[in-house]
CSV table of C-alpha atoms in Angstrom, one decimal:
chain,number,residue,atom,x,y,z
A,132,MET,CA,28.0,102.7,175.9
A,133,LYS,CA,31.2,104.5,174.6
A,134,ILE,CA,33.3,103.4,171.8
A,135,ASP,CA,36.8,105.1,171.4
A,136,LEU,CA,38.4,105.4,168.0
A,137,THR,CA,41.9,106.7,167.4
A,138,ASP,CA,43.3,107.8,164.0
A,139,THR,CA,39.9,106.9,162.3
A,140,THR,CA,37.8,107.9,159.4
A,141,ALA,CA,34.1,108.8,159.1
A,142,SER,CA,33.4,105.5,157.6
A,143,LYS,CA,34.6,103.7,160.7
A,144,VAL,CA,32.7,106.1,162.9
A,145,ASN,CA,29.6,105.2,161.0
A,146,LYS,CA,30.2,101.5,161.5
A,147,ALA,CA,30.8,102.1,165.2
A,148,LEU,CA,27.3,103.8,165.5
A,149,VAL,CA,25.7,100.8,164.0
A,150,GLN,CA,27.7,98.5,166.3
A,151,GLY,CA,26.7,100.5,169.3
A,152,ARG,CA,23.0,100.5,168.4
A,153,ARG,CA,22.9,96.8,168.1
A,154,ALA,CA,24.9,96.2,171.2
A,155,ILE,CA,22.4,98.0,173.3
A,156,GLY,CA,19.4,96.4,171.4
A,157,THR,CA,18.1,99.6,169.6
A,158,PRO,CA,18.9,99.2,165.8
A,159,ALA,CA,16.2,101.6,164.7
A,160,VAL,CA,17.1,105.2,164.3
A,161,GLY,CA,14.4,107.6,165.8
A,162,MET,CA,16.1,110.9,165.6
A,163,VAL,CA,14.7,114.0,164.2
A,164,LEU,CA,17.7,116.1,163.2
A,165,THR,CA,21.6,116.4,163.4
A,166,LEU,CA,23.0,119.0,165.8
A,167,VAL,CA,26.6,119.9,165.0
A,168,ILE,CA,28.4,121.7,167.9
A,169,VAL,CA,31.6,123.5,166.9
A,170,THR,CA,33.6,124.3,170.1
A,171,ASP,CA,36.9,124.1,171.8
A,172,GLU,CA,38.1,121.6,174.5
A,173,GLU,CA,37.5,124.0,177.3
A,174,ASN,CA,33.7,124.6,176.4
A,175,ALA,CA,33.0,121.1,175.1
A,176,TYR,CA,31.7,119.6,178.3
A,177,ASP,CA,29.1,122.3,179.0
A,178,ALA,CA,27.9,122.3,175.4
A,179,LEU,CA,27.6,118.5,175.5
A,180,LYS,CA,25.6,118.7,178.6
A,181,ALA,CA,23.2,121.3,177.3
A,182,ALA,CA,22.7,119.3,174.1
A,183,GLY,CA,22.1,116.2,176.0
A,184,ASP,CA,19.3,117.9,178.1
A,185,ALA,CA,17.8,119.3,175.0
A,186,SER,CA,17.7,115.9,173.4
A,187,HIS,CA,14.9,114.7,175.7
A,188,GLU,CA,12.7,117.1,173.8
A,189,HIS,CA,14.6,116.8,170.3
A,190,PRO,CA,16.2,113.3,169.9
A,191,SER,CA,19.1,114.0,167.6
A,192,ARG,CA,22.6,112.8,166.4
A,193,THR,CA,25.0,115.3,168.1
A,194,LEU,CA,28.4,115.8,166.3
A,195,VAL,CA,30.9,117.7,168.5
A,196,VAL,CA,33.7,119.2,166.3
A,197,ILE,CA,36.8,120.1,168.4
A,198,LYS,CA,39.6,121.4,166.3
A,199,ARG,CA,43.0,120.7,168.2
A,200,VAL,CA,45.7,123.2,167.9
A,201,SER,CA,49.0,121.6,166.8
A,202,ARG,CA,52.0,122.9,168.7
A,203,SER,CA,54.7,122.4,166.1
A,204,PRO,CA,55.0,122.9,162.2
A,205,ARG,CA,55.4,119.2,161.7
A,206,ASP,CA,52.2,118.4,163.7
A,207,ARG,CA,50.2,120.9,161.7
A,208,THR,CA,51.1,118.9,158.5
A,209,THR,CA,50.0,115.5,160.1
A,210,SER,CA,46.2,114.9,159.9
A,211,ARG,CA,44.5,112.8,162.3
A,212,LEU,CA,40.9,112.2,163.4
A,213,ASP,CA,40.1,110.8,166.8
A,214,ALA,CA,36.4,110.0,167.7
A,215,GLU,CA,34.5,109.0,170.8
A,216,VAL,CA,31.1,107.4,170.0
A,217,ARG,CA,28.4,107.5,172.6
A,218,VAL,CA,25.0,105.6,172.4
A,219,GLY,CA,22.3,104.6,175.0
A,220,ALA,CA,22.3,106.4,178.5
A,221,ASP,CA,25.7,108.1,177.6
A,222,ALA,CA,24.1,110.2,174.8
A,223,GLY,CA,20.8,111.2,176.2
A,224,THR,CA,18.0,110.1,173.8
A,225,GLY,CA,20.0,110.1,170.7
A,226,GLU,CA,23.6,109.4,169.6
A,227,THR,CA,26.7,111.7,170.2
A,228,VAL,CA,30.0,111.6,168.4
A,229,VAL,CA,32.9,113.6,169.8
A,230,LEU,CA,35.3,114.5,166.8
A,231,ARG,CA,38.8,115.7,167.5
A,232,LEU,CA,40.5,117.1,164.4
A,233,TYR,CA,44.2,117.5,164.4
A,234,GLY,CA,46.5,119.1,161.6
A,235,GLU,CA,45.3,120.0,158.3
A,236,VAL,CA,42.1,117.9,158.6
A,237,ALA,CA,41.0,120.7,161.0
A,238,ASP,CA,40.6,123.1,158.0
A,239,HIS,CA,38.3,120.7,156.3
A,240,ALA,CA,35.9,119.7,159.1
A,241,ASP,CA,32.9,119.8,156.8
A,242,SER,CA,34.4,116.8,154.8
A,243,VAL,CA,34.4,114.8,158.1
A,244,VAL,CA,30.8,115.8,159.2
A,245,LEU,CA,29.1,115.4,155.9
A,246,PRO,CA,29.2,111.5,155.9
A,247,LEU,CA,27.8,111.4,159.6
A,248,LEU,CA,24.7,113.7,158.9
A,249,LEU,CA,21.3,111.8,159.4
A,250,PRO,CA,19.9,111.2,155.8
A,251,ASP,CA,16.8,113.3,155.0
A,252,ALA,CA,16.9,115.2,158.4
A,253,PRO,CA,17.4,118.8,159.2
A,254,VAL,CA,20.9,120.1,160.2
A,255,VAL,CA,21.6,122.7,162.9
A,256,VAL,CA,25.1,124.0,163.6
A,257,TRP,CA,25.7,125.6,167.0
A,258,TRP,CA,28.8,127.7,167.9
A,259,PRO,CA,28.9,128.1,171.7
A,260,VAL,CA,32.1,130.2,171.4
A,261,ASN,CA,34.2,131.8,168.6
A,262,ALA,CA,31.4,131.9,166.0
A,263,PRO,CA,32.4,133.1,162.5
A,264,LEU,CA,31.2,136.5,161.6
A,265,ASP,CA,29.4,135.1,158.6
A,266,PRO,CA,28.0,131.7,159.7
A,267,ALA,CA,26.3,131.0,156.4
A,268,ARG,CA,29.6,131.2,154.5
A,269,ASP,CA,31.4,128.9,157.0
A,270,PRO,CA,31.9,125.6,155.5
A,271,LEU,CA,30.0,123.8,158.3
A,272,GLY,CA,27.3,126.6,158.4
A,273,ALA,CA,26.7,126.0,154.8
A,274,LEU,CA,25.4,122.4,155.5
A,275,ALA,CA,22.7,123.6,157.9
A,276,GLN,CA,19.1,125.0,157.6
A,277,ARG,CA,19.8,126.8,161.0
A,278,ARG,CA,22.9,128.4,162.4
A,279,VAL,CA,22.9,129.2,166.1
A,280,THR,CA,25.7,131.7,167.5
A,281,ASP,CA,25.9,133.6,170.9
A,282,THR,CA,26.9,137.2,170.8
A,283,TYR,CA,27.3,137.1,174.6
A,284,ALA,CA,30.3,134.8,174.3
A,285,SER,CA,32.1,137.2,171.6
A,286,GLU,CA,35.0,139.4,172.4
A,287,GLN,CA,33.1,142.7,171.4
A,288,PRO,CA,29.3,142.0,171.7
A,289,VAL,CA,28.0,145.4,170.5
A,290,ARG,CA,30.3,145.6,167.5
A,291,GLU,CA,29.6,142.0,166.6
A,292,LEU,CA,25.8,142.8,166.6
A,293,SER,CA,26.5,145.5,164.1
A,294,ALA,CA,28.6,143.1,162.0
A,295,ARG,CA,25.9,140.3,162.1
A,296,ALA,CA,23.3,142.7,160.7
A,297,ASP,CA,25.6,143.2,157.8
A,298,THR,CA,26.1,139.3,157.1
A,299,TYR,CA,22.7,138.2,158.2
A,300,THR,CA,21.4,135.2,156.0
A,301,PRO,CA,18.0,133.5,156.6
A,302,GLY,CA,18.5,130.7,159.2
A,303,ASP,CA,20.9,132.7,161.4
A,304,THR,CA,19.9,133.1,164.9
A,305,ASP,CA,21.4,134.0,168.3
A,306,LEU,CA,21.0,132.7,171.8
A,307,SER,CA,21.2,136.2,173.1
A,308,TRP,CA,17.9,136.6,171.2
A,309,THR,CA,16.5,133.5,172.6
A,310,ARG,CA,17.1,134.6,176.2
A,311,ILE,CA,14.6,137.3,175.9
A,312,THR,CA,11.7,135.4,174.5
A,313,PRO,CA,9.8,135.6,178.0
A,314,TRP,CA,10.5,139.4,178.1
A,315,ARG,CA,9.0,139.8,174.7
A,316,SER,CA,6.1,137.7,175.4
A,317,MET,CA,5.3,139.6,178.6
A,318,LEU,CA,5.7,142.9,177.0
A,319,ALA,CA,3.4,142.0,174.1
A,320,ALA,CA,0.8,140.7,176.7
A,321,ALA,CA,1.1,143.9,178.7
A,322,LEU,CA,0.5,146.2,175.6
A,323,ASP,CA,-2.5,143.9,174.6
A,324,GLN,CA,-4.3,144.9,177.9
A,325,VAL,CA,-4.2,148.7,177.2
A,326,VAL,CA,-5.3,151.0,174.4
A,327,CYS,CA,-2.6,153.4,174.5
A,328,GLU,CA,0.2,154.9,172.5
A,329,VAL,CA,3.7,154.4,173.5
A,330,GLU,CA,5.6,157.6,173.6
A,331,GLY,CA,8.9,156.5,175.1
A,332,VAL,CA,10.9,153.3,176.0
A,333,GLU,CA,13.7,152.6,178.4
A,334,VAL,CA,15.6,149.2,178.5
A,335,GLU,CA,17.9,148.7,181.6
A,336,GLY,CA,20.4,146.0,182.0
A,337,GLU,CA,24.0,145.1,182.8
A,338,GLU,CA,26.7,146.5,180.5
A,339,PHE,CA,28.1,143.6,178.7
A,340,ASN,CA,24.9,141.8,177.9
A,341,PRO,CA,23.8,141.9,174.2
A,342,SER,CA,20.4,140.7,175.0
A,343,CYS,CA,19.6,144.1,176.3
A,344,GLU,CA,20.4,145.8,172.9
A,345,LEU,CA,18.5,143.1,171.1
A,346,LEU,CA,15.3,143.8,173.2
A,347,ALA,CA,15.7,147.5,172.7
A,348,MET,CA,16.1,147.1,168.9
A,349,TRP,CA,13.1,144.9,168.8
A,350,LEU,CA,10.9,147.5,170.7
A,351,ALA,CA,12.3,150.3,168.5
A,352,ASP,CA,11.7,148.4,165.4
A,353,ARG,CA,8.1,147.3,166.4
A,354,LEU,CA,7.0,150.5,168.0
A,355,ASP,CA,8.6,152.8,165.6
A,356,ILE,CA,9.9,155.1,168.3
A,357,PRO,CA,13.5,155.9,169.8
A,358,VAL,CA,14.5,153.6,172.7
A,359,ARG,CA,17.0,154.6,175.4
A,360,ARG,CA,19.4,152.0,176.6
A,361,SER,CA,20.5,152.5,180.2
A,362,LEU,CA,23.0,150.6,182.5
A,363,SER,CA,22.4,148.7,185.7
A,364,SER,CA,24.5,146.3,187.9
A,365,GLY,CA,22.4,143.3,186.6
A,366,PRO,CA,22.1,140.4,186.7
A,367,GLY,CA,21.3,140.4,182.9
A,368,LEU,CA,18.3,142.5,181.9
A,369,THR,CA,16.7,144.3,184.7
A,370,ALA,CA,13.9,146.5,183.6
A,371,VAL,CA,11.8,147.7,180.6
A,372,ARG,CA,9.8,150.9,181.2
A,373,LEU,CA,7.2,152.3,178.7
A,374,ASP,CA,5.8,155.7,178.8
A,375,THR,CA,2.2,155.8,177.3
A,376,ASP,CA,-0.5,158.4,177.1
A,377,CYS,CA,-2.4,156.2,179.5
A,378,GLY,CA,0.3,156.1,182.1
A,379,PRO,CA,3.6,154.2,182.6
A,380,ILE,CA,4.0,150.4,182.1
A,381,ALA,CA,7.0,148.8,183.8
A,382,LEU,CA,8.4,145.2,183.8
A,383,ASP,CA,11.1,145.2,186.6
A,384,ARG,CA,13.3,142.1,187.6
A,385,ALA,CA,16.0,143.1,190.1
A,386,ASP,CA,17.0,139.5,191.1
A,387,GLY,CA,17.2,137.7,187.9
A,388,SER,CA,14.2,135.4,188.9
A,389,LEU,CA,11.0,137.2,189.9
A,390,ALA,CA,9.7,140.2,188.0
A,391,THR,CA,6.9,142.8,188.8
A,392,LEU,CA,4.6,144.0,186.1
A,393,SER,CA,3.1,147.4,186.8
A,394,ILE,CA,0.4,148.9,184.6
A,395,GLN,CA,-1.3,152.2,185.5
A,396,GLY,CA,-4.6,151.6,187.0
A,397,GLN,CA,-4.1,147.9,187.8
A,398,PRO,CA,-2.5,146.1,190.9
A,399,ASP,CA,1.1,145.1,190.5
A,400,ARG,CA,1.6,141.5,189.5
A,401,ALA,CA,4.6,139.2,190.3
A,402,VAL,CA,5.5,137.2,187.3
A,403,ALA,CA,8.1,134.3,186.9
A,404,LEU,CA,11.0,135.5,184.7
A,405,LYS,CA,13.9,133.5,185.6
A,406,ARG,CA,17.3,133.4,183.7
A,407,ARG,CA,17.1,130.1,181.7
A,408,GLU,CA,19.8,127.4,181.3
A,409,THR,CA,21.6,126.9,178.0
A,410,SER,CA,19.8,123.6,177.4
A,411,GLU,CA,16.4,125.4,177.6
A,412,LEU,CA,17.6,127.9,175.0
A,413,ILE,CA,18.8,125.3,172.7
A,414,ALA,CA,15.7,123.3,173.0
A,415,GLU,CA,13.8,126.4,172.2
A,416,GLU,CA,15.9,127.1,169.0
A,417,LEU,CA,15.4,123.5,167.8
A,418,ARG,CA,11.6,123.8,168.0
A,419,ARG,CA,11.7,126.0,164.7
A,420,LEU,CA,13.8,125.5,161.7
A,421,ASP,CA,12.3,128.2,159.6
A,422,PRO,CA,14.0,131.8,159.2
A,423,ASP,CA,13.3,134.0,162.1
A,424,ASP,CA,12.1,137.3,160.3
A,425,THR,CA,11.4,139.2,163.4
A,426,TYR,CA,15.1,138.7,164.6
A,427,ALA,CA,16.3,139.8,161.2
A,428,SER,CA,14.2,142.9,161.3
A,429,ALA,CA,15.3,143.9,164.8
A,430,LEU,CA,19.0,143.1,164.1
A,431,ARG,CA,18.9,145.3,161.0
A,432,TYR,CA,17.4,148.3,163.0
A,433,GLY,CA,20.9,149.0,164.0
A,434,VAL,CA,22.4,149.1,167.5
A,435,GLU,CA,24.0,152.4,166.8
A,436,ARG,CA,20.5,154.0,166.6
A,437,LEU,CA,19.7,153.4,170.3
A,438,ILE,CA,19.9,156.3,172.5
A,439,GLY,CA,22.7,155.9,175.1
A,440,SER,CA,24.3,153.0,173.3
A,441,PRO,CA,28.3,153.2,172.9
A,442,ALA,CA,27.8,152.0,169.4
A,443,ALA,CA,25.9,155.3,168.6
A,444,GLU,CA,29.0,157.2,169.0
A,445,ALA,CA,31.3,154.8,167.3
A,446,GLY,CA,29.2,154.8,164.1
A,447,PRO,CA,28.4,151.9,161.8
A,448,VAL,CA,30.7,148.6,161.8
A,449,THR,CA,31.1,146.3,159.2
A,450,ALA,CA,32.0,142.5,159.5
A,451,GLY,CA,35.3,143.1,157.7
A,452,ALA,CA,36.4,145.7,160.3
A,453,VAL,CA,35.5,143.5,163.3
A,454,ALA,CA,37.3,140.6,161.7
A,455,ALA,CA,40.5,142.7,161.1
A,456,GLU,CA,40.4,144.1,164.7
A,457,ALA,CA,40.2,140.7,166.1
A,458,GLU,CA,42.9,139.4,164.1
A,459,ALA,CA,45.2,142.4,165.1
A,460,ALA,CA,44.4,142.4,168.8
A,461,PRO,CA,46.9,140.7,171.0
A,462,ALA,CA,45.4,138.1,173.6
A,463,PRO,CA,45.3,140.3,176.7
A,464,ALA,CA,43.5,143.0,174.7
A,465,LYS,CA,41.0,140.6,173.3
A,466,LYS,CA,40.0,139.6,176.8
A,467,ALA,CA,39.5,143.1,177.9
A,468,ALA,CA,37.6,143.9,174.7
A,469,ARG,CA,35.0,141.3,175.7
A,470,LYS,CA,33.6,143.9,178.1
A,471,ALA,CA,31.5,145.7,175.6
A,472,PRO,CA,27.7,146.3,175.7
A,473,ALA,CA,25.1,144.8,173.4
A,474,LYS,CA,21.4,144.2,173.4
A,475,LYS,CA,18.8,142.3,171.2
A,476,ALA,CA,15.2,141.2,171.3
A,477,ALA,CA,12.9,138.5,170.0
A,478,ALA,CA,9.7,138.1,167.9
A,479,LYS,CA,6.3,138.8,169.0
């Protein structure tokens, strides 16, 4: 069931939610959290689809905040809120409210969202694109226990990793980190099978994928050894090679789906290591609402300390510097700047 509201208020949206639940015969609220998605019109459909699929595991109230850009000075001074309320089969296993903010109200999205949050339930804010460099200080991010960004969607992934280390607040996380959970699990399991000392590590992957830097930083932080970052044609992360005093260990995935685990003295094994959909990544992040200390430790290791990383030559980067460059760069330059490498890893 869908209910469209034009030039409305948060109070009327709440009433429409109650009306919709009664109309489909489910007046009880059985949702476990509020998921706030902050996006633009272009990416709203994909984000909504991913959230709807994830809601089968985590029934939630999904609030989609879309800030519409006003074309004229007169429009920018006129505030308006349009809403689309979805309940029942149109909203997965929870409720969905699409909020389109026009004019000055776009600068005060938190005042619109706050009355719509489920009482006494956790709040998660997700930015599929255009995430703030300091999510915890964002007005919407300040409402949440968990703040999910995606460095892969940024203009300069490697530099943004460095900036996020500077602004990290417990509760921050990154889908580029979530993407490598299977890799971290597989590598941890492989090292549990041998009693060896790791002497060197190489992480190989495509150039513009920050998950590779994150995985390299996690390994460097956990093993306390330098890690080399090398490039491949992808897709995504393609291989991790560990040199140990017992022989090499390699996890190689050339096709983005099936990987081969090789351990010295053991037969090679084929392992499923497919690239996951966004809905699976979001569902994984919603399973835990406590701070991810392993992510924080890997992030703070510093991408510039990786051997072969472009950030090593550029030196440390601050959040202020990245923000200033983003504001100064013209639109074509911003598109070109998106092609910058970055890597990250997850907790054991």
